[in-house]
Amino acid sequence: MQVETDALKTLQEVEAFVNRHAGAAIKAPGRAAAYAQIGQVAGRFSCWQRSRAEKGLLRRYLQLTTGLSESQLTRLVGRYLREGELQDRRRLPARGFRRKYRLSDILLLAETDELHGTLSGPATRKLLERAWKVFGDPRHERLAQLSNGHLHNLRRHSSHERRMGSKTRTRPTTVAIGERRRPRPEGRPGYLRVDSVHQGDLGRVKGLYHVNVVDDVTQYEFVGTVERIAERFLLPVLEGLPGAFPFEIRGFHSDNGSEYVNYRVAGLLDKLRIEEQTKSRARHCNDNALAESKNGNVIRRYPGYGHIPARHAARLHEFTFGVLSPYLNYHRPCYFPRERAASRGKVRKVYPYSDIQTPYEKLKGLPEAASRLRAGVSFEALDREAYARTDNEAARELNAASDALFRELRQDAR
C-alpha cells in the first residue's frame, strides 16, 4: 500500500495516521523520495523544537512512510539538522580503483619468473628494477615500482598461472606403519603402551634413554635402559618383551616417534606375532597418557631428572629391568579407574579405594585369568615370586640397590 502524506498538517493528524496504519505493509519509496520526506517532515513540524513524546511520534510516522529503520532515521535526521538538507552521497555509477598493472605486465612478470625459476619476491623485484633502470627496457617501467606484496598478488592471477603452468603443492608423506587410533583392549591384558624418556645431556656428553612399557589393562610395567634410541639399541629390548610379561602380547602402541614407527620395529612385531601396532592420533594427547603418567611417577622418581652418561646404560638396565620392574609389578599399588555416567551424557572416571591393587593382583582378578597367561607360565610360579618378600622388604632392597648404583655413578664421575 502507498499513502499520500502531504495533507497532514498537525500532530493530531499525524497521530491518527500512525494509529490507523500501524502494522500495515506500506510500500517504501526510493532513496531520493525518502530523503525528501524526512526533510519535509522535519521542516514542516519544526522537530528540533518538539518534546520527547512528539519527536517519538514523528519518528514512528517517518518509519511508516519511508520504510527506514530507527537507527537509519536517527542518523539522517541528525544530518539534516546539521546541514539543512539531505543528499545521496553515493557516487553513481560506482567507480572502483584504477587498475595500475595491466595484463601485459602480468605476462611480463610470468616471463621473468619462467626465465629465472621464480625467485623470492625481493630478488624478482630487483630483476624488474634492473630491467628498467640498468638496461632501459620500457616494458618494465611500471613493474620497476612493484611492491613485494602486490608481486604475489600478480603471481596469483589466472593469466600468470596459465603461463607458468599448474603447480603441485608439497604433500605430507604418509607413513603406512601402524594404525592411528587408541588401543581397544576390551578388558584383555597384552596391549602395551611404550614411550622413551631421556636422561638429559650435559654439554656434549649424551645421556642415556629409558624405554617404559606399560600394559593398558593391568598396568604391568617393565623399564629398560639403552644408550641411544637407535634401532640397534632398542630392538634387543623390544625383542625381550614377550618373555618379560606373563601374558601374551597382542598390541603395541606408541606415539609418532620414528624410533618406534619404522620398518625394523614393524618387522620385529610381526616376527613376534603381535597382532596390531597402533600410534597416537594428532591433537589427542591422551592416547598415550598411561605411559606418560608412568614416566613421571616411576622413572622420574627413581632414576630422577639428573644427567646420566650413556656409557652407564648397561648398569642402569640391570637396575631398572631386574630390580625396579619386579617391585612395580608385585609390590607397588596402582589406581584403577571405573567409569560412571555423569550429567549431559558424559562419562566420568572415578578411582575407588577398593580397586587400588598391584598389577599382579589386577591380573589375577581378571575373568578367566589363568587362560590369559602365556604358555609355560602359571600363577603358582608367579605367586612364589610375588610373595617371596613383603612390600617393605622389596622396597628396602630397591632403595639399597638404588643407593649402591648412584654411589657407584658418583665415584665414576670423579
mmCIF file of C-alpha atoms in Angstrom:
data_model
loop_
_atom_site.group_PDB
_atom_site.id
_atom_site.type_symbol
_atom_site.label_atom_id
_atom_site.label_comp_id
_atom_site.label_asym_id
_atom_site.label_seq_id
_atom_site.Cartn_x
_atom_site.Cartn_y
_atom_site.Cartn_z
ATOM 1 C CA MET A 1 0.000 0.000 0.000
ATOM 2 C CA GLN A 2 1.215 3.502 -0.814
ATOM 3 C CA VAL A 3 -0.195 6.541 1.029
ATOM 4 C CA GLU A 4 -0.316 10.259 0.427
ATOM 5 C CA THR A 5 1.129 12.141 3.397
ATOM 6 C CA ASP A 6 1.381 15.738 2.132
ATOM 7 C CA ALA A 7 -2.078 16.595 3.502
ATOM 8 C CA LEU A 8 -1.036 16.007 7.135
ATOM 9 C CA LYS A 9 -0.570 19.452 8.755
ATOM 10 C CA THR A 10 -0.936 18.872 12.526
ATOM 11 C CA LEU A 11 0.436 16.425 15.049
ATOM 12 C CA GLN A 12 -3.115 15.217 15.742
ATOM 13 C CA GLU A 13 -3.464 14.225 12.094
ATOM 14 C CA VAL A 14 -0.061 12.522 12.245
ATOM 15 C CA GLU A 15 -1.087 10.560 15.350
ATOM 16 C CA ALA A 16 -4.344 9.482 13.726
ATOM 17 C CA PHE A 17 -2.405 8.366 10.644
ATOM 18 C CA VAL A 18 0.048 6.326 12.729
ATOM 19 C CA ASN A 19 -2.762 4.652 14.672
ATOM 20 C CA ARG A 20 -4.722 3.930 11.513
ATOM 21 C CA HIS A 21 -1.820 2.372 9.613
ATOM 22 C CA ALA A 22 0.007 0.630 12.483
ATOM 23 C CA GLY A 23 1.179 -2.772 11.245
ATOM 24 C CA ALA A 24 0.236 -2.041 7.630
ATOM 25 C CA ALA A 25 2.583 -3.015 4.791
ATOM 26 C CA ILE A 26 3.348 0.381 3.322
ATOM 27 C CA LYS A 27 5.490 0.386 0.198
ATOM 28 C CA ALA A 28 8.819 2.077 0.891
ATOM 29 C CA PRO A 29 9.749 4.883 -1.542
ATOM 30 C CA GLY A 30 13.101 5.207 -3.222
ATOM 31 C CA ARG A 31 16.109 6.704 -1.528
ATOM 32 C CA ALA A 32 15.587 10.185 -3.015
ATOM 33 C CA ALA A 33 11.881 10.234 -2.046
ATOM 34 C CA ALA A 34 12.708 9.037 1.485
ATOM 35 C CA TYR A 35 15.306 11.781 1.916
ATOM 36 C CA ALA A 36 12.807 14.383 0.657
ATOM 37 C CA GLN A 37 10.124 13.077 3.037
ATOM 38 C CA ILE A 38 12.497 13.374 6.035
ATOM 39 C CA GLY A 39 13.373 16.951 5.099
ATOM 40 C CA GLN A 40 9.717 17.971 4.597
ATOM 41 C CA VAL A 41 8.542 16.484 7.926
ATOM 42 C CA ALA A 42 11.471 17.901 9.887
ATOM 43 C CA GLY A 43 10.873 21.364 8.429
ATOM 44 C CA ARG A 44 7.059 21.339 8.489
ATOM 45 C CA PHE A 45 6.786 20.299 12.149
ATOM 46 C CA SER A 46 9.980 22.002 13.430
ATOM 47 C CA CYS A 47 11.028 18.742 15.072
ATOM 48 C CA TRP A 48 14.019 20.368 16.834
ATOM 49 C CA GLN A 49 11.552 22.344 18.987
ATOM 50 C CA ARG A 50 9.301 19.419 19.925
ATOM 51 C CA SER A 51 9.146 17.455 23.176
ATOM 52 C CA ARG A 52 10.466 13.903 23.538
ATOM 53 C CA ALA A 53 6.991 12.373 23.099
ATOM 54 C CA GLU A 54 6.282 14.450 19.985
ATOM 55 C CA LYS A 55 9.684 13.523 18.496
ATOM 56 C CA GLY A 56 8.862 9.868 19.125
ATOM 57 C CA LEU A 57 5.549 10.261 17.300
ATOM 58 C CA LEU A 58 7.278 11.858 14.309
ATOM 59 C CA ARG A 59 9.887 9.073 14.294
ATOM 60 C CA ARG A 60 7.172 6.380 14.131
ATOM 61 C CA TYR A 61 5.449 8.340 11.370
ATOM 62 C CA LEU A 62 8.679 8.503 9.327
ATOM 63 C CA GLN A 63 9.341 4.793 9.848
ATOM 64 C CA LEU A 64 5.900 4.063 8.385
ATOM 65 C CA THR A 65 6.255 6.377 5.423
ATOM 66 C CA THR A 66 9.913 5.754 4.479
ATOM 67 C CA GLY A 67 10.488 2.114 5.480
ATOM 68 C CA LEU A 68 13.813 3.039 7.137
ATOM 69 C CA SER A 69 14.981 1.576 10.446
ATOM 70 C CA GLU A 70 15.172 3.544 13.670
ATOM 71 C CA SER A 71 18.962 3.792 13.551
ATOM 72 C CA GLN A 72 18.894 4.994 9.926
ATOM 73 C CA LEU A 73 16.329 7.690 10.789
ATOM 74 C CA THR A 74 18.361 8.895 13.777
ATOM 75 C CA ARG A 75 21.436 9.304 11.588
ATOM 76 C CA LEU A 76 19.596 11.018 8.707
ATOM 77 C CA VAL A 77 17.563 13.406 10.888
ATOM 78 C CA GLY A 78 20.749 14.416 12.683
ATOM 79 C CA ARG A 79 22.455 15.038 9.364
ATOM 80 C CA TYR A 80 19.505 17.154 8.168
ATOM 81 C CA LEU A 81 19.609 19.269 11.342
ATOM 82 C CA ARG A 82 23.363 19.835 10.961
ATOM 83 C CA GLU A 83 23.485 20.501 7.203
ATOM 84 C CA GLY A 84 19.953 21.753 6.444
ATOM 85 C CA GLU A 85 19.488 19.276 3.591
ATOM 86 C CA LEU A 86 19.818 15.595 2.702
ATOM 87 C CA GLN A 87 21.655 14.454 -0.404
ATOM 88 C CA ASP A 88 22.539 10.999 -1.684
ATOM 89 C CA ARG A 89 26.277 10.762 -1.130
ATOM 90 C CA ARG A 90 26.736 7.682 -3.256
ATOM 91 C CA ARG A 91 28.637 8.062 -6.489
ATOM 92 C CA LEU A 92 26.531 6.588 -9.253
ATOM 93 C CA PRO A 93 27.687 4.757 -11.202
ATOM 94 C CA ALA A 94 30.222 3.346 -8.722
ATOM 95 C CA ARG A 95 33.810 3.721 -9.779
ATOM 96 C CA GLY A 96 36.416 1.284 -8.480
ATOM 97 C CA PHE A 97 40.138 1.774 -8.064
ATOM 98 C CA ARG A 98 42.060 2.476 -11.196
ATOM 99 C CA ARG A 99 43.997 -0.550 -12.326
ATOM 100 C CA LYS A 100 47.716 0.161 -12.374
ATOM 101 C CA TYR A 101 49.154 -3.102 -13.691
ATOM 102 C CA ARG A 102 47.829 -4.430 -16.977
ATOM 103 C CA LEU A 103 47.659 -7.872 -18.491
ATOM 104 C CA SER A 104 50.885 -7.193 -20.387
ATOM 105 C CA ASP A 105 52.639 -6.519 -17.043
ATOM 106 C CA ILE A 106 51.383 -9.815 -15.583
ATOM 107 C CA LEU A 107 52.617 -11.739 -18.613
ATOM 108 C CA LEU A 108 55.957 -9.919 -18.424
ATOM 109 C CA LEU A 109 56.282 -10.921 -14.757
ATOM 110 C CA ALA A 110 55.451 -14.517 -15.680
ATOM 111 C CA GLU A 111 58.168 -14.419 -18.354
ATOM 112 C CA THR A 112 60.693 -13.194 -15.788
ATOM 113 C CA ASP A 113 59.652 -15.914 -13.322
ATOM 114 C CA GLU A 114 59.906 -18.562 -16.014
ATOM 115 C CA LEU A 115 63.377 -17.468 -17.071
ATOM 116 C CA HIS A 116 64.825 -17.176 -13.545
ATOM 117 C CA GLY A 117 62.976 -20.022 -11.846
ATOM 118 C CA THR A 118 60.526 -17.973 -9.696
ATOM 119 C CA LEU A 119 62.917 -16.352 -7.262
ATOM 120 C CA SER A 120 61.886 -14.758 -3.991
ATOM 121 C CA GLY A 121 59.857 -11.553 -4.021
ATOM 122 C CA PRO A 122 62.725 -9.100 -3.327
ATOM 123 C CA ALA A 123 65.022 -10.843 -5.835
ATOM 124 C CA THR A 124 62.338 -10.694 -8.535
ATOM 125 C CA ARG A 125 61.683 -7.001 -7.801
ATOM 126 C CA LYS A 126 65.396 -6.321 -8.206
ATOM 127 C CA LEU A 127 65.355 -8.029 -11.617
ATOM 128 C CA LEU A 128 62.384 -5.912 -12.741
ATOM 129 C CA GLU A 129 64.029 -2.756 -11.456
ATOM 130 C CA ARG A 130 67.318 -3.536 -13.224
ATOM 131 C CA ALA A 131 65.465 -4.245 -16.482
ATOM 132 C CA TRP A 132 64.146 -0.665 -16.451
ATOM 133 C CA LYS A 133 66.903 1.341 -14.777
ATOM 134 C CA VAL A 134 70.022 -0.517 -15.896
ATOM 135 C CA PHE A 135 69.026 -1.954 -19.276
ATOM 136 C CA GLY A 136 66.407 0.616 -20.242
ATOM 137 C CA ASP A 137 63.611 -1.783 -21.251
ATOM 138 C CA PRO A 138 60.482 0.455 -21.450
ATOM 139 C CA ARG A 139 58.173 -2.528 -20.891
ATOM 140 C CA HIS A 140 59.363 -2.736 -17.266
ATOM 141 C CA GLU A 141 58.648 0.882 -16.334
ATOM 142 C CA ARG A 142 55.569 0.083 -14.231
ATOM 143 C CA LEU A 143 56.897 -3.198 -12.892
ATOM 144 C CA ALA A 144 60.024 -1.439 -11.638
ATOM 145 C CA GLN A 145 57.815 0.155 -8.946
ATOM 146 C CA LEU A 146 56.084 -3.097 -7.971
ATOM 147 C CA SER A 147 55.833 -3.751 -4.216
ATOM 148 C CA ASN A 148 56.658 -7.108 -2.686
ATOM 149 C CA GLY A 149 53.075 -7.697 -1.533
ATOM 150 C CA HIS A 150 51.486 -6.859 -4.862
ATOM 151 C CA LEU A 151 54.022 -9.015 -6.681
ATOM 152 C CA HIS A 152 52.478 -12.060 -5.012
ATOM 153 C CA ASN A 153 49.008 -10.790 -5.908
ATOM 154 C CA LEU A 154 50.006 -10.717 -9.565
ATOM 155 C CA ARG A 155 51.504 -14.186 -9.283
ATOM 156 C CA ARG A 156 48.109 -15.479 -8.153
ATOM 157 C CA HIS A 157 46.417 -14.027 -11.229
ATOM 158 C CA SER A 158 44.962 -16.633 -13.582
ATOM 159 C CA SER A 159 46.986 -15.311 -16.540
ATOM 160 C CA HIS A 160 50.232 -15.753 -14.606
ATOM 161 C CA GLU A 161 49.259 -19.279 -13.536
ATOM 162 C CA ARG A 162 48.307 -20.263 -17.087
ATOM 163 C CA ARG A 163 51.665 -19.015 -18.375
ATOM 164 C CA MET A 164 53.634 -20.783 -15.645
ATOM 165 C CA GLY A 165 51.596 -23.992 -15.746
ATOM 166 C CA SER A 166 49.888 -25.837 -12.902
ATOM 167 C CA LYS A 167 51.659 -26.127 -9.565
ATOM 168 C CA THR A 168 51.526 -29.155 -7.292
ATOM 169 C CA ARG A 169 51.745 -28.358 -3.609
ATOM 170 C CA THR A 170 54.016 -30.393 -1.392
ATOM 171 C CA ARG A 171 52.040 -33.211 0.120
ATOM 172 C CA PRO A 172 52.844 -34.688 3.543
ATOM 173 C CA THR A 173 54.455 -38.095 3.472
ATOM 174 C CA THR A 174 52.138 -40.822 4.671
ATOM 175 C CA VAL A 175 53.821 -43.456 6.821
ATOM 176 C CA ALA A 176 51.920 -46.706 6.317
ATOM 177 C CA ILE A 177 53.174 -48.217 9.573
ATOM 178 C CA GLY A 178 50.743 -48.656 12.414
ATOM 179 C CA GLU A 179 47.113 -47.664 12.672
ATOM 180 C CA ARG A 180 46.437 -44.165 14.018
ATOM 181 C CA ARG A 181 43.988 -44.839 16.872
ATOM 182 C CA ARG A 182 43.788 -45.695 20.553
ATOM 183 C CA PRO A 183 44.210 -49.335 21.574
ATOM 184 C CA ARG A 184 40.994 -51.219 22.293
ATOM 185 C CA PRO A 185 41.947 -53.963 24.763
ATOM 186 C CA GLU A 186 38.337 -54.612 25.896
ATOM 187 C CA GLY A 187 39.490 -55.884 29.280
ATOM 188 C CA ARG A 188 42.193 -58.192 27.895
ATOM 189 C CA PRO A 189 45.832 -57.859 29.006
ATOM 190 C CA GLY A 190 48.601 -57.687 26.448
ATOM 191 C CA TYR A 191 48.047 -54.277 24.877
ATOM 192 C CA LEU A 192 51.234 -52.365 25.645
ATOM 193 C CA ARG A 193 51.902 -48.633 25.755
ATOM 194 C CA VAL A 194 55.522 -47.651 25.133
ATOM 195 C CA ASP A 195 57.409 -44.388 25.492
ATOM 196 C CA SER A 196 61.003 -43.177 25.720
ATOM 197 C CA VAL A 197 62.434 -40.997 28.488
ATOM 198 C CA HIS A 198 65.683 -39.108 28.005
ATOM 199 C CA GLN A 199 68.009 -38.805 30.984
ATOM 200 C CA GLY A 200 69.387 -35.483 29.743
ATOM 201 C CA ASP A 201 72.574 -34.253 28.064
ATOM 202 C CA LEU A 202 75.413 -32.432 29.785
ATOM 203 C CA GLY A 203 77.251 -30.257 27.318
ATOM 204 C CA ARG A 204 78.419 -32.623 24.610
ATOM 205 C CA VAL A 205 78.029 -35.735 26.743
ATOM 206 C CA LYS A 206 74.912 -37.612 25.690
ATOM 207 C CA GLY A 207 72.594 -39.035 28.294
ATOM 208 C CA LEU A 208 71.013 -42.482 28.195
ATOM 209 C CA TYR A 209 67.357 -43.339 27.473
ATOM 210 C CA HIS A 210 64.762 -45.375 29.347
ATOM 211 C CA VAL A 211 62.193 -47.458 27.498
ATOM 212 C CA ASN A 212 58.985 -47.564 29.531
ATOM 213 C CA VAL A 213 56.467 -50.283 28.595
ATOM 214 C CA VAL A 214 53.081 -50.493 30.395
ATOM 215 C CA ASP A 215 50.158 -52.851 29.900
ATOM 216 C CA ASP A 216 46.910 -50.976 29.315
ATOM 217 C CA VAL A 217 44.654 -53.179 31.499
ATOM 218 C CA THR A 218 46.796 -54.490 34.365
ATOM 219 C CA GLN A 219 49.447 -51.704 34.429
ATOM 220 C CA TYR A 220 52.162 -54.374 34.360
ATOM 221 C CA GLU A 221 55.296 -52.360 33.672
ATOM 222 C CA PHE A 222 58.842 -53.036 32.569
ATOM 223 C CA VAL A 223 61.543 -50.403 32.259
ATOM 224 C CA GLY A 224 64.627 -50.928 30.141
ATOM 225 C CA THR A 225 67.643 -48.654 29.601
ATOM 226 C CA VAL A 226 69.604 -48.127 26.392
ATOM 227 C CA GLU A 227 72.440 -45.902 25.250
ATOM 228 C CA ARG A 228 70.555 -44.444 22.313
ATOM 229 C CA ILE A 229 67.082 -44.717 20.867
ATOM 230 C CA ALA A 230 68.579 -46.051 17.631
ATOM 231 C CA GLU A 231 67.353 -49.363 16.262
ATOM 232 C CA ARG A 232 70.403 -51.414 17.262
ATOM 233 C CA PHE A 233 69.858 -50.492 20.919
ATOM 234 C CA LEU A 234 66.058 -50.598 21.010
ATOM 235 C CA LEU A 235 65.397 -53.831 19.137
ATOM 236 C CA PRO A 236 67.034 -56.156 21.716
ATOM 237 C CA VAL A 237 64.931 -54.604 24.481
ATOM 238 C CA LEU A 238 61.710 -54.864 22.471
ATOM 239 C CA GLU A 239 62.534 -58.426 21.465
ATOM 240 C CA GLY A 240 62.682 -59.417 25.143
ATOM 241 C CA LEU A 241 59.224 -58.061 25.949
ATOM 242 C CA PRO A 242 57.216 -61.252 25.226
ATOM 243 C CA GLY A 243 59.351 -63.165 27.724
ATOM 244 C CA ALA A 244 59.091 -60.439 30.371
ATOM 245 C CA PHE A 245 55.296 -60.232 30.582
ATOM 246 C CA PRO A 246 53.407 -63.258 31.958
ATOM 247 C CA PHE A 247 50.682 -62.970 29.307
ATOM 248 C CA GLU A 248 50.570 -62.946 25.519
ATOM 249 C CA ILE A 249 51.350 -59.618 23.833
ATOM 250 C CA ARG A 250 48.588 -58.586 21.449
ATOM 251 C CA GLY A 251 49.129 -54.877 20.762
ATOM 252 C CA PHE A 252 51.921 -52.318 20.691
ATOM 253 C CA HIS A 253 51.067 -48.597 20.955
ATOM 254 C CA SER A 254 53.470 -45.653 20.783
ATOM 255 C CA ASP A 255 53.495 -42.014 19.872
ATOM 256 C CA ASN A 256 54.595 -40.978 16.375
ATOM 257 C CA GLY A 257 58.332 -41.011 17.121
ATOM 258 C CA SER A 258 60.453 -42.577 14.405
ATOM 259 C CA GLU A 259 62.225 -44.805 16.954
ATOM 260 C CA TYR A 260 59.089 -46.983 17.087
ATOM 261 C CA VAL A 261 57.309 -46.175 13.830
ATOM 262 C CA ASN A 262 59.748 -47.734 11.353
ATOM 263 C CA TYR A 263 60.024 -50.871 9.271
ATOM 264 C CA ARG A 264 62.554 -52.588 11.555
ATOM 265 C CA VAL A 265 60.229 -52.375 14.572
ATOM 266 C CA ALA A 266 57.214 -53.312 12.432
ATOM 267 C CA GLY A 267 59.111 -56.375 11.168
ATOM 268 C CA LEU A 268 60.076 -57.341 14.712
ATOM 269 C CA LEU A 269 56.471 -57.099 15.914
ATOM 270 C CA ASP A 270 55.365 -59.241 13.008
ATOM 271 C CA LYS A 271 58.065 -61.787 13.866
ATOM 272 C CA LEU A 272 56.868 -61.856 17.491
ATOM 273 C CA ARG A 273 53.286 -62.426 16.245
ATOM 274 C CA ILE A 274 51.980 -59.243 17.864
ATOM 275 C CA GLU A 275 48.601 -58.662 16.257
ATOM 276 C CA GLU A 276 48.432 -54.891 15.924
ATOM 277 C CA GLN A 277 50.638 -51.818 16.013
ATOM 278 C CA THR A 278 48.912 -48.529 16.739
ATOM 279 C CA LYS A 279 50.132 -44.956 17.121
ATOM 280 C CA SER A 280 48.709 -41.824 18.692
ATOM 281 C CA ARG A 281 46.374 -39.554 16.777
ATOM 282 C CA ALA A 282 47.188 -35.926 16.066
ATOM 283 C CA ARG A 283 45.873 -33.492 18.707
ATOM 284 C CA HIS A 284 44.884 -36.375 21.023
ATOM 285 C CA CYS A 285 47.465 -36.101 23.782
ATOM 286 C CA ASN A 286 45.630 -38.650 25.962
ATOM 287 C CA ASP A 287 46.177 -41.520 23.529
ATOM 288 C CA ASN A 288 49.444 -42.420 25.281
ATOM 289 C CA ALA A 289 48.627 -40.835 28.631
ATOM 290 C CA LEU A 290 49.170 -44.031 30.655
ATOM 291 C CA ALA A 291 52.811 -44.323 29.614
ATOM 292 C CA GLU A 292 53.323 -40.577 30.042
ATOM 293 C CA SER A 293 51.976 -40.652 33.609
ATOM 294 C CA LYS A 294 54.217 -43.608 34.467
ATOM 295 C CA ASN A 295 57.187 -41.633 33.146
ATOM 296 C CA GLY A 296 56.626 -39.013 35.811
ATOM 297 C CA ASN A 297 55.505 -41.255 38.672
ATOM 298 C CA VAL A 298 58.072 -44.018 38.229
ATOM 299 C CA ILE A 299 61.085 -43.119 36.126
ATOM 300 C CA ARG A 300 61.473 -39.562 37.426
ATOM 301 C CA ARG A 301 61.003 -40.859 40.976
ATOM 302 C CA TYR A 302 63.828 -43.429 40.858
ATOM 303 C CA PRO A 303 66.483 -42.613 38.203
ATOM 304 C CA GLY A 304 65.424 -38.973 38.619
ATOM 305 C CA TYR A 305 65.972 -35.968 36.380
ATOM 306 C CA GLY A 306 69.758 -35.643 36.522
ATOM 307 C CA HIS A 307 72.127 -36.392 33.675
ATOM 308 C CA ILE A 308 73.461 -39.959 33.455
ATOM 309 C CA PRO A 309 76.030 -40.621 30.712
ATOM 310 C CA ALA A 310 75.126 -43.160 28.043
ATOM 311 C CA ARG A 311 78.069 -45.372 28.929
ATOM 312 C CA HIS A 312 76.238 -46.442 32.114
ATOM 313 C CA ALA A 313 73.241 -47.811 30.192
ATOM 314 C CA ALA A 314 74.062 -51.476 30.861
ATOM 315 C CA ARG A 315 74.422 -50.849 34.605
ATOM 316 C CA LEU A 316 71.166 -48.901 34.683
ATOM 317 C CA HIS A 317 69.391 -51.635 32.730
ATOM 318 C CA GLU A 318 70.301 -54.170 35.410
ATOM 319 C CA PHE A 319 68.633 -51.909 37.974
ATOM 320 C CA THR A 320 65.525 -50.817 36.029
ATOM 321 C CA PHE A 321 64.725 -54.191 34.480
ATOM 322 C CA GLY A 322 65.968 -56.530 37.195
ATOM 323 C CA VAL A 323 65.120 -54.655 40.412
ATOM 324 C CA LEU A 324 62.712 -51.798 39.723
ATOM 325 C CA SER A 325 60.311 -53.614 37.375
ATOM 326 C CA PRO A 326 59.577 -56.589 39.730
ATOM 327 C CA TYR A 327 58.945 -54.146 42.565
ATOM 328 C CA LEU A 328 56.475 -52.180 40.417
ATOM 329 C CA ASN A 329 54.552 -55.279 39.359
ATOM 330 C CA TYR A 330 54.354 -57.148 42.669
ATOM 331 C CA HIS A 331 54.632 -54.572 45.435
ATOM 332 C CA ARG A 332 53.592 -51.080 44.277
ATOM 333 C CA PRO A 333 49.813 -50.429 44.336
ATOM 334 C CA CYS A 334 48.204 -48.646 41.401
ATOM 335 C CA TYR A 335 44.927 -46.816 40.908
ATOM 336 C CA PHE A 336 42.452 -48.434 38.506
ATOM 337 C CA PRO A 337 39.578 -46.341 37.167
ATOM 338 C CA ARG A 338 35.897 -47.085 36.921
ATOM 339 C CA GLU A 339 33.622 -45.266 34.514
ATOM 340 C CA ARG A 340 30.408 -43.714 35.765
ATOM 341 C CA ALA A 341 27.750 -41.826 33.880
ATOM 342 C CA ALA A 342 27.805 -38.096 34.560
ATOM 343 C CA SER A 343 25.482 -35.273 33.573
ATOM 344 C CA ARG A 344 24.812 -34.403 29.926
ATOM 345 C CA GLY A 345 25.742 -37.862 28.719
ATOM 346 C CA LYS A 346 29.392 -37.606 29.756
ATOM 347 C CA VAL A 347 31.436 -40.395 31.300
ATOM 348 C CA ARG A 348 33.412 -39.675 34.443
ATOM 349 C CA LYS A 349 36.298 -41.762 35.748
ATOM 350 C CA VAL A 350 36.493 -42.453 39.485
ATOM 351 C CA TYR A 351 39.193 -44.285 41.451
ATOM 352 C CA PRO A 352 37.624 -46.134 44.389
ATOM 353 C CA TYR A 353 39.841 -47.265 47.240
ATOM 354 C CA SER A 354 38.656 -50.846 46.867
ATOM 355 C CA ASP A 355 40.191 -51.012 43.395
ATOM 356 C CA ILE A 356 43.693 -49.966 44.456
ATOM 357 C CA GLN A 357 45.899 -53.036 43.935
ATOM 358 C CA THR A 358 49.197 -54.148 42.491
ATOM 359 C CA PRO A 359 49.384 -55.033 38.787
ATOM 360 C CA TYR A 360 49.801 -58.707 39.697
ATOM 361 C CA GLU A 361 46.636 -58.632 41.832
ATOM 362 C CA LYS A 362 44.804 -56.965 38.970
ATOM 363 C CA LEU A 363 45.953 -59.728 36.619
ATOM 364 C CA LYS A 364 44.790 -62.464 38.985
ATOM 365 C CA GLY A 365 41.420 -60.746 39.393
ATOM 366 C CA LEU A 366 40.584 -60.708 35.677
ATOM 367 C CA PRO A 367 37.868 -63.075 34.416
ATOM 368 C CA GLU A 368 39.405 -66.383 33.308
ATOM 369 C CA ALA A 369 42.799 -65.090 34.401
ATOM 370 C CA ALA A 370 44.584 -68.448 34.087
ATOM 371 C CA SER A 371 43.660 -68.738 30.415
ATOM 372 C CA ARG A 372 45.275 -65.377 29.695
ATOM 373 C CA LEU A 373 48.769 -66.470 30.756
ATOM 374 C CA ARG A 374 51.230 -67.421 28.056
ATOM 375 C CA ALA A 375 52.359 -70.980 27.642
ATOM 376 C CA GLY A 376 54.662 -72.266 30.367
ATOM 377 C CA VAL A 377 53.598 -69.657 32.976
ATOM 378 C CA SER A 378 51.389 -70.457 35.956
ATOM 379 C CA PHE A 379 50.068 -68.498 38.891
ATOM 380 C CA GLU A 380 51.829 -70.910 41.274
ATOM 381 C CA ALA A 381 55.227 -69.842 39.947
ATOM 382 C CA LEU A 382 54.193 -66.181 39.884
ATOM 383 C CA ASP A 383 52.925 -66.421 43.484
ATOM 384 C CA ARG A 384 56.286 -67.664 44.660
ATOM 385 C CA GLU A 385 57.952 -64.610 43.131
ATOM 386 C CA ALA A 386 55.263 -62.161 44.259
ATOM 387 C CA TYR A 387 55.101 -63.296 47.902
ATOM 388 C CA ALA A 388 58.733 -64.241 48.449
ATOM 389 C CA ARG A 389 59.197 -60.973 50.359
ATOM 390 C CA THR A 390 56.923 -58.374 51.855
ATOM 391 C CA ASP A 391 56.294 -54.996 50.241
ATOM 392 C CA ASN A 392 58.548 -53.285 52.778
ATOM 393 C CA GLU A 393 61.339 -55.800 52.252
ATOM 394 C CA ALA A 394 61.096 -55.323 48.484
ATOM 395 C CA ALA A 395 61.207 -51.535 48.954
ATOM 396 C CA ARG A 396 64.308 -51.840 51.156
ATOM 397 C CA GLU A 397 66.057 -53.946 48.520
ATOM 398 C CA LEU A 398 65.075 -51.413 45.846
ATOM 399 C CA ASN A 399 66.360 -48.453 47.860
ATOM 400 C CA ALA A 400 69.595 -50.266 48.734
ATOM 401 C CA ALA A 401 70.190 -51.140 45.078
ATOM 402 C CA SER A 402 69.421 -47.545 44.065
ATOM 403 C CA ASP A 403 71.845 -46.130 46.664
ATOM 404 C CA ALA A 404 74.591 -48.518 45.600
ATOM 405 C CA LEU A 405 74.033 -47.707 41.933
ATOM 406 C CA PHE A 406 74.206 -43.939 42.297
ATOM 407 C CA ARG A 407 77.120 -44.160 44.698
ATOM 408 C CA GLU A 408 78.964 -46.091 42.001
ATOM 409 C CA LEU A 409 77.991 -43.488 39.383
ATOM 410 C CA ARG A 410 79.239 -40.628 41.576
ATOM 411 C CA GLN A 411 82.559 -42.365 42.125
ATOM 412 C CA ASP A 412 82.894 -42.943 38.382
ATOM 413 C CA ALA A 413 82.211 -39.250 37.738
ATOM 414 C CA ARG A 414 85.189 -38.269 39.895
#
